[in-house]
Coordinates of C-alpha atoms and ligand atoms in Angstrom, one line a residue:
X1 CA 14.1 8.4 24.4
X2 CA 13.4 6.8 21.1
X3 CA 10.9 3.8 20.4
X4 CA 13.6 1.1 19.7
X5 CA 15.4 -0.2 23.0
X6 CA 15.9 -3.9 22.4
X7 CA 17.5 -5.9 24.8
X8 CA 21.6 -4.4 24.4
X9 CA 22.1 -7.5 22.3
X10 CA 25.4 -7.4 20.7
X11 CA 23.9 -7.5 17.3
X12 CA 23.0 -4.6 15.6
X13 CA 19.9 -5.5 13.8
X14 CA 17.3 -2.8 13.4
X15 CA 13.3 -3.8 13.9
X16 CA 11.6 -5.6 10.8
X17 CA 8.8 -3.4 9.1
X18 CA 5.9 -5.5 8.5
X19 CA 3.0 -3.8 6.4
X20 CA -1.3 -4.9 6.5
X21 CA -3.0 -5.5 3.2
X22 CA -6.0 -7.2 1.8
X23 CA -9.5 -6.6 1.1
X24 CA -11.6 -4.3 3.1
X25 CA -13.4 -5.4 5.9
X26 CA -11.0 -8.9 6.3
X27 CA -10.3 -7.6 9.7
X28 CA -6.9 -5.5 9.4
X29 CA -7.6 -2.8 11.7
X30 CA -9.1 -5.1 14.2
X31 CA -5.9 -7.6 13.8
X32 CA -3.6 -4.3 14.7
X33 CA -5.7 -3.8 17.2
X34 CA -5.9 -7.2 19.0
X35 CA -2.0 -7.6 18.7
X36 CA -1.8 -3.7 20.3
X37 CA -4.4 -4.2 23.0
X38 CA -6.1 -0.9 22.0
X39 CA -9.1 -0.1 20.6
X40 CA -8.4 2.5 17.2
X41 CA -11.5 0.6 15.3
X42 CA -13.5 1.6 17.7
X43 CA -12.7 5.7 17.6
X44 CA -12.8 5.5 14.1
X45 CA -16.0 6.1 11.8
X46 CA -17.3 3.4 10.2
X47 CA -14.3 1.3 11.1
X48 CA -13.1 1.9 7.9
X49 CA -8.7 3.2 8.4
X50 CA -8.4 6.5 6.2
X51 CA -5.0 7.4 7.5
X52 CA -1.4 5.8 7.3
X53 CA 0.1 4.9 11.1
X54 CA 2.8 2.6 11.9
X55 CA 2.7 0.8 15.2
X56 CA 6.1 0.1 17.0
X57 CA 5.9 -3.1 19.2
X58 CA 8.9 -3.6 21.5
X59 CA 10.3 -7.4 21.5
X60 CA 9.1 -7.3 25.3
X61 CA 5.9 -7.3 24.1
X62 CA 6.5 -9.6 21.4
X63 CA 7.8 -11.8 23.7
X64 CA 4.3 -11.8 26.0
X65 CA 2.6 -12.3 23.2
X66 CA 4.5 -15.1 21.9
X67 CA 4.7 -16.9 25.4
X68 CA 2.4 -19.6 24.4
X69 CA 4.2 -20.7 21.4
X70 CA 6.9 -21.6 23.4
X71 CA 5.6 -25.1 23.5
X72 CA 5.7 -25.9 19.9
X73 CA 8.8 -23.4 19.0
X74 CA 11.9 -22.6 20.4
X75 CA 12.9 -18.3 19.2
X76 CA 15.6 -16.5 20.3
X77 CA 14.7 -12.8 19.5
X78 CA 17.9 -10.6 18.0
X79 CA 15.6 -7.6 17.2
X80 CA 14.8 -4.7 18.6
X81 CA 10.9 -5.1 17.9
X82 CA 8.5 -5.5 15.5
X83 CA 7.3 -1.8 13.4
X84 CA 3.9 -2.6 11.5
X85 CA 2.5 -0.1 9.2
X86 CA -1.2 0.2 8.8
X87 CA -2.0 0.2 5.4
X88 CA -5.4 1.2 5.2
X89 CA -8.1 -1.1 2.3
X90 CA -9.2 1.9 1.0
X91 CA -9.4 2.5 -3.1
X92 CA -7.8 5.7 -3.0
X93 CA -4.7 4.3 -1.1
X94 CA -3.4 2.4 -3.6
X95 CA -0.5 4.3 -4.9
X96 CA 0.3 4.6 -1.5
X97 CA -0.3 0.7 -0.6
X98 CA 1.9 0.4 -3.9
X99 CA 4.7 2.4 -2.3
X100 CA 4.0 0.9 1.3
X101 CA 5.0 -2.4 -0.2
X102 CA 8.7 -1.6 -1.1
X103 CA 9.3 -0.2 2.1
X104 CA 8.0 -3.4 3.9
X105 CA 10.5 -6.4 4.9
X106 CA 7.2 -8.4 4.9
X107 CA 3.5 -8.5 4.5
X108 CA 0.8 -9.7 5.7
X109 CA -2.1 -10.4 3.6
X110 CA -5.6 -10.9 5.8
X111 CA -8.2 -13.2 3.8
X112 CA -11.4 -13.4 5.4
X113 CA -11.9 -17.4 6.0
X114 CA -15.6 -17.2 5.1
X115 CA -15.0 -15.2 1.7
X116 CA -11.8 -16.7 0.1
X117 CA -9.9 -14.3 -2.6
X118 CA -11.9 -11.1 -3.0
X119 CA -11.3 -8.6 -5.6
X120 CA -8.5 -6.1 -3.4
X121 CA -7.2 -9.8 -2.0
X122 CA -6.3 -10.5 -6.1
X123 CA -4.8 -6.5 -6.2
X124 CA -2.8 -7.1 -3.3
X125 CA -1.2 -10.4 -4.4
X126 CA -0.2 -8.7 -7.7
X127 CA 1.4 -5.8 -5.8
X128 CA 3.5 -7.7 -3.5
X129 CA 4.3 -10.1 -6.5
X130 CA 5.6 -7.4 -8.9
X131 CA 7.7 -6.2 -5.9
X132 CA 8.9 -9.3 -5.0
X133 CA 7.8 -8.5 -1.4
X134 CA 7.7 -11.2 0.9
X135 CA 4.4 -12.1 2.8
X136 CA 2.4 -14.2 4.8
X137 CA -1.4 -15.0 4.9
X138 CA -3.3 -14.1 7.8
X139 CA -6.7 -16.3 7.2
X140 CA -8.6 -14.5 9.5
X141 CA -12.0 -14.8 11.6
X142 CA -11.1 -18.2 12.5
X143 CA -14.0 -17.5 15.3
X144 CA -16.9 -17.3 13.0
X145 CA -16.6 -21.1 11.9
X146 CA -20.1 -22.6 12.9
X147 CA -19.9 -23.9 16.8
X148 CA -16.1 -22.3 17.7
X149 CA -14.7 -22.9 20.8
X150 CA -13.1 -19.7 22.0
X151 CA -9.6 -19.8 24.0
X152 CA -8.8 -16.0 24.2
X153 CA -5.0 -15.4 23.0
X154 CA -4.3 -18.8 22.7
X155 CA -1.8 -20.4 19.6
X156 CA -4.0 -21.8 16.9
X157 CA -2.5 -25.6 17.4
X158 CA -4.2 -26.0 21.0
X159 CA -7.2 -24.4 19.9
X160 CA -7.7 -26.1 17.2
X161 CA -7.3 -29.7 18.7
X162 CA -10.2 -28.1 21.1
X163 CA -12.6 -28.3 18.4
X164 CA -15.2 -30.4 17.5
X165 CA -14.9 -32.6 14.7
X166 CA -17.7 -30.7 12.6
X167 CA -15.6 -27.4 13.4
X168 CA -12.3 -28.8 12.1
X169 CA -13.6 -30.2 9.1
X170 CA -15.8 -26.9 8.3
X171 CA -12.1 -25.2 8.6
X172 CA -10.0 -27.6 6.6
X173 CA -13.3 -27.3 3.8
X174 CA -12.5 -24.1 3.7
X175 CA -8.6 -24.1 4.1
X176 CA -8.9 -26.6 1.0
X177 CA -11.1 -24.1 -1.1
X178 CA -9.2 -20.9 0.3
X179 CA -5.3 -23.1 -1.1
X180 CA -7.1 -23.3 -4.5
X181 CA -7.8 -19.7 -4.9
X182 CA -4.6 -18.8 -4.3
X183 CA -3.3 -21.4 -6.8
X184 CA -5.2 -20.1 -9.2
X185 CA -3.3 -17.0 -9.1
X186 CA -0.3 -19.1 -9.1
X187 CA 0.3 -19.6 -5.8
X188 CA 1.6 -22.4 -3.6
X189 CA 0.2 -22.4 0.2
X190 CA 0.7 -24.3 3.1
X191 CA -0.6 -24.0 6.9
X192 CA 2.6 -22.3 8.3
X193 CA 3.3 -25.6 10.7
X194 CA 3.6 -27.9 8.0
X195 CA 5.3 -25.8 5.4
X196 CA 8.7 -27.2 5.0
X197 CA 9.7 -24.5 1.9
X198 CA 9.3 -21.1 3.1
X199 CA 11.0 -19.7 0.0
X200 CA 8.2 -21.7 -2.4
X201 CA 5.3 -22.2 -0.3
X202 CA 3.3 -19.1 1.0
X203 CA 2.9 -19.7 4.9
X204 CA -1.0 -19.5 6.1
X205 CA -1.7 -18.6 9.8
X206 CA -5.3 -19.1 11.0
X207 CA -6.0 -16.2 13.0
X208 CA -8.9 -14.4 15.3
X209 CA -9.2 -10.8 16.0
X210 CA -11.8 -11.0 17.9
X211 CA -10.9 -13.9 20.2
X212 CA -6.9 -12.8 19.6
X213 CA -6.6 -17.0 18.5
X214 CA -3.8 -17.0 15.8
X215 CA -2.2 -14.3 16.9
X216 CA 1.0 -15.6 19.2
X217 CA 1.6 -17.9 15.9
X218 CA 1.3 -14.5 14.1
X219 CA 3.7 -12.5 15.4
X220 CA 6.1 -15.3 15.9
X221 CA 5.8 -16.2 12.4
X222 CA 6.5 -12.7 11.4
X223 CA 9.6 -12.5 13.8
X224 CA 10.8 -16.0 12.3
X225 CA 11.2 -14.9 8.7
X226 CA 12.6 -11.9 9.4
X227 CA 15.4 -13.1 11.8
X228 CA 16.2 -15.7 10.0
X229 CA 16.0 -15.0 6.7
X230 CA 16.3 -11.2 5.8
X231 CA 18.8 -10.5 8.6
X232 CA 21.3 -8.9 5.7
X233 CA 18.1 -6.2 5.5
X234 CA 18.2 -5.8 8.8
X235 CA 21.5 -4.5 9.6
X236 CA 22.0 -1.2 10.4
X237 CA 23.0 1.3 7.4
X238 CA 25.1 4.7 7.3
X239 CA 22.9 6.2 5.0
X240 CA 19.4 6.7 4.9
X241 CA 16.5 5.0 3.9
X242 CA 12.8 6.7 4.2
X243 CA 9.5 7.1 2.9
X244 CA 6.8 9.7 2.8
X245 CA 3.5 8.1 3.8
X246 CA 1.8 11.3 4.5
X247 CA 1.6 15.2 4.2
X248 CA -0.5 16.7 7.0
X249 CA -1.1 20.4 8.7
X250 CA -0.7 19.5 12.0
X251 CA -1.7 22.7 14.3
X252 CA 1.4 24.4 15.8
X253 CA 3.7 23.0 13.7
X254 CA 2.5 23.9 9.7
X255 CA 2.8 21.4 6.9
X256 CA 4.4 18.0 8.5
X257 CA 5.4 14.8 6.8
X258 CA 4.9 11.2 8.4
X259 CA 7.6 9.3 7.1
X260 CA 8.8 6.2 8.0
X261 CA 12.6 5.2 8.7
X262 CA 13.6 1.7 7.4
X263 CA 16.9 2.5 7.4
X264 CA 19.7 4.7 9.5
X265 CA 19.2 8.1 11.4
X266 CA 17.6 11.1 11.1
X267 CA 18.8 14.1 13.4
X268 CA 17.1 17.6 13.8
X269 CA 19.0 19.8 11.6
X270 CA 19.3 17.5 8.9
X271 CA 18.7 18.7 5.1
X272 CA 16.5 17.0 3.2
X273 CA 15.2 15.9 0.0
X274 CA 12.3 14.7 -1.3
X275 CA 9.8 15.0 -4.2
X276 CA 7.6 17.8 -4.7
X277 CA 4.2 18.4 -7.1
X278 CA 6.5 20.9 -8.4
X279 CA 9.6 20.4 -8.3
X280 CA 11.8 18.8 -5.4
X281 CA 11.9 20.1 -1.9
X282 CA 14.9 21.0 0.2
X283 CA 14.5 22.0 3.5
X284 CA 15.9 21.2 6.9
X285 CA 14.4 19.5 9.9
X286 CA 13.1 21.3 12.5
X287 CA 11.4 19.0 14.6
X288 CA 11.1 15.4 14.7
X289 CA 8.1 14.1 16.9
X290 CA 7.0 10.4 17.4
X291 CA 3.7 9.4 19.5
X292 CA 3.7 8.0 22.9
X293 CA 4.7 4.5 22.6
X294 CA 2.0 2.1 21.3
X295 CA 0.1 4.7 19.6
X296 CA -0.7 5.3 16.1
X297 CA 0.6 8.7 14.5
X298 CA -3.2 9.7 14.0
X299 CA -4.1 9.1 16.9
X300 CA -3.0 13.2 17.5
X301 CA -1.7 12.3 21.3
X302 CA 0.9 14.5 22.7
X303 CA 4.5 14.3 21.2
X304 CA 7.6 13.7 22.1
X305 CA 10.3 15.5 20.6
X306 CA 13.9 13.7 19.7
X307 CA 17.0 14.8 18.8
X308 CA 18.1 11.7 16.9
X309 CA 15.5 8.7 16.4
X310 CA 17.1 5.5 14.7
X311 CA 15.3 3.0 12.6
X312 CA 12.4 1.6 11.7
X313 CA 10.3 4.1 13.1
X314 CA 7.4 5.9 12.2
X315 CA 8.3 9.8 12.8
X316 CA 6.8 12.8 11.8
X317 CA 8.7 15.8 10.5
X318 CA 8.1 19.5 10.6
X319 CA 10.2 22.0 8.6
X320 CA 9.4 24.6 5.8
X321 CA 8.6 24.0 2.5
X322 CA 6.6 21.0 2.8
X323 CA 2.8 22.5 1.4
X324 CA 3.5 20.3 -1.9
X325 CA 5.6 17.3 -0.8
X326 CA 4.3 14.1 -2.4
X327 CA 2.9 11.4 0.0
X328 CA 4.9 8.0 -1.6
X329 CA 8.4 10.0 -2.2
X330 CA 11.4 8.7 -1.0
X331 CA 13.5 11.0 1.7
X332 CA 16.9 11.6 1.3
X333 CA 19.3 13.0 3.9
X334 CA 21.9 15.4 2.2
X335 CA 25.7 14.3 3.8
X336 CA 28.6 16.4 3.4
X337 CA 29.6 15.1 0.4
X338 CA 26.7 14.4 -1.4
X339 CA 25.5 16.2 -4.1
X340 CA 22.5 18.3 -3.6
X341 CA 21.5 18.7 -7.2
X342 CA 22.0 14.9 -8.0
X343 CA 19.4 14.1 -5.1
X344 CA 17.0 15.9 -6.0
X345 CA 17.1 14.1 -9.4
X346 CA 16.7 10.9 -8.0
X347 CA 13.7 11.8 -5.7
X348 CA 11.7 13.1 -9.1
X349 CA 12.1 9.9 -10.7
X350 CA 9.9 9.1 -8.3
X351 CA 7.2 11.3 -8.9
X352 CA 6.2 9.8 -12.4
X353 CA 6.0 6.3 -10.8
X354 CA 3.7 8.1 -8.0
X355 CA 1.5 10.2 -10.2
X356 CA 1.0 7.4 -12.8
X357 CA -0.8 5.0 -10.0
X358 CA -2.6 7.8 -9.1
X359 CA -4.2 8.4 -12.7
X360 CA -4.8 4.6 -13.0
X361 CA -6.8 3.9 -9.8
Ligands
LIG401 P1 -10.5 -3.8 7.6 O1 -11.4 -3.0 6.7 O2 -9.7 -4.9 6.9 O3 -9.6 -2.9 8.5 O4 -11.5 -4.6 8.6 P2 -11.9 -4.3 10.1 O5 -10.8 -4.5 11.1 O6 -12.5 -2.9 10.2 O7 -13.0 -5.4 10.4 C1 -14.2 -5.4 9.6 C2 -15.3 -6.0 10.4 O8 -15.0 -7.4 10.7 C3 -15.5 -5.4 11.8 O9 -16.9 -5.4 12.1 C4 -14.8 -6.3 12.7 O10 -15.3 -6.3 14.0 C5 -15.0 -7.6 12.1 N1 -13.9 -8.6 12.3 C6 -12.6 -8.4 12.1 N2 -11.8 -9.4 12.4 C7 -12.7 -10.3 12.9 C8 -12.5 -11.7 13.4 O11 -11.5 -12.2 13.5 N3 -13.7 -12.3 13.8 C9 -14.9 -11.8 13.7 N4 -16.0 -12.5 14.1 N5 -15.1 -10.5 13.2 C10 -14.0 -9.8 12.8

């Protein structure tokens, strides 16, 4: 019983990872939240995320949410669903936010309609630049333009033709001001309906998180680019591709990793590799456990256990040896005729990229 299912489409494609950044307090937990129906702002201390989660959303559920677009856009979904990593605005993330990045198919940066570019906005847009990471803008709390009219849920088109003319002209004001920001760090924009040049043109999407406005056009934005133009990345691989996001002691089960699968299989039993504050680790998995469906990771509800889970998933991993594994590290699943010694190489390399961010943040 793993999280992907799809809809036994005859093409293989695995789900598109999608990863949250942009200044604190833009609205990124509460845009998670809208799009899962769930309230994880609300359980959390001053709202502010501390932990890494990834949130699976099956296509059925996609395709709900996107039901209202369906006027304006035609989509035929080949994907298994949509798997969104929660990267959390917080300072001392940022090697992780740096590593989240390359395992992202693409981002979405939330900018805070009534603040424009703020000083972690400017970080991000460096970060997904230098890793040539697609992305999106999410221009978010559409809601608190002076007089809004409020259609829960609804696409951002219909809403907006439902405003008065002082509320549309407050919003392109600020859409103007918000396009020159961006420019200014050398970037072309365009509202995501009338951008005819995906490639040059970063696509905006006026959004709500409160009133959930924005969000259909969101998600089928998201699904869009992916399908249609990173389908290559989203065929399935032999081999694996992973990453660490997190080292945790998780009671009954000793030190665990939550990794994420972009790529392949992992089975119980498998050897792995992966980076280590001393040295690299090789150990073998003894349980793999995911969350009930729709849950975060840190949300500490019951797990399941799998024999096999296929990507992109969000898994945690329990086996020995992991006190001193290195949150960021990639994971690498030993094959029969791979060579042990050569991996474990490879995974250091990236502990001087991962400890250097660290020293510099
Ligand atoms: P994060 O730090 O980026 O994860 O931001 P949060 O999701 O914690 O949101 C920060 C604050 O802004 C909270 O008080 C939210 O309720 C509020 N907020 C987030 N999105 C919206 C929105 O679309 N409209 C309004 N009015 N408030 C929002």
């Amino acid at each position: 019983s793993t999280t992907s299912k799809g809809k036994g489409k005859d093409s293989d494609l695995r789900s598109p990872i999608c990863c949250i950044l942009g200044h604190v307090d833009t609205g990124k937990t509460k845009l998670l939240d809208k799009i899962r129906q769930t309230n994880v702002q609300g359980g959390e201390a001053g709202g502010i995320t501390q932990q890494i989660g990834a949130t699976y959303f099956p296509i059925e559920a996609i395709e709900q949410k996107t039901a209202t677009m369906s006027k304006y856009e035609k989509q035929t979904l080949d994907v298994p669903g949509l798997l969104v990593i929660d990267t959390p605005g917080h300072e001392s993330f940022s090697n992780l936010r740096s590593r989240g990045s390359s395992l992202c198919n693409i981002a979405i940066l939330v900018i805070d309609i009534m603040h424009g570019l703020e000083q972690q906005t400017i970080e991000s847009i460096r970060l997904l630049r230098d890793r040539k990471a697609p992305f999106i803008v999410a221009l978010n709390k559409i809601d608190r333009l002076y007089d809004w009219k409020e259609i829960p849920n609804n696409n951002f088109r219909d809403s907006f033709e439902q405003q008065s003319r002082a509320v549309q002209d407050e919003f392109e004001t600020r859409l103007n001001n918000i396009q020159i920001e961006l420019a200014e760090q050398g970037l072309n924009s365009e509202l995501y309906f009338k951008n005819k040049n995906m490639a040059k043109y970063v696509s905006i999407v006026p959004t709500s998180a409160v009133t959930g406005e924005g969000v259909p056009d969101l998600l089928w934005l998201l699904l869009e680019l992916t399908q249609k133009r990173m389908s290559k990345q989203l065929m399935y691989l032999s081999h694996v591709e992973a990453t660490v996001l997190e080292v945790k002691v998780v009671e009954g089960f000793g030190t665990t990793i939550d990794v994420i699968l972009s790529n392949g299989y992992l089975r119980e039993g498998d050897r792995i590799v992966l980076c280590g504050l001393n040295g690299p680790i090789v150990t073998t998995i003894r349980a793999l456990l995911t969350p009930q469906p729709l849950r975060e990771l840190r949300l500490k509800s019951e797990y399941v256990h799998h024999k096999e889970v296929k990507a992109a998933l969000g898994v945690k991993i329990a086996a020995n040896d992991l006190e001193k594994a290195v949150s960021g590290s990639r994971l690498l699943v030993v094959g029969p005729d791979d060579d042990e010694e050569e991996m474990c190489d490879d995974v250091m390399e990236d502990i001087t990229g991962l400890l250097d961010s660290v020293d510099t943040t």
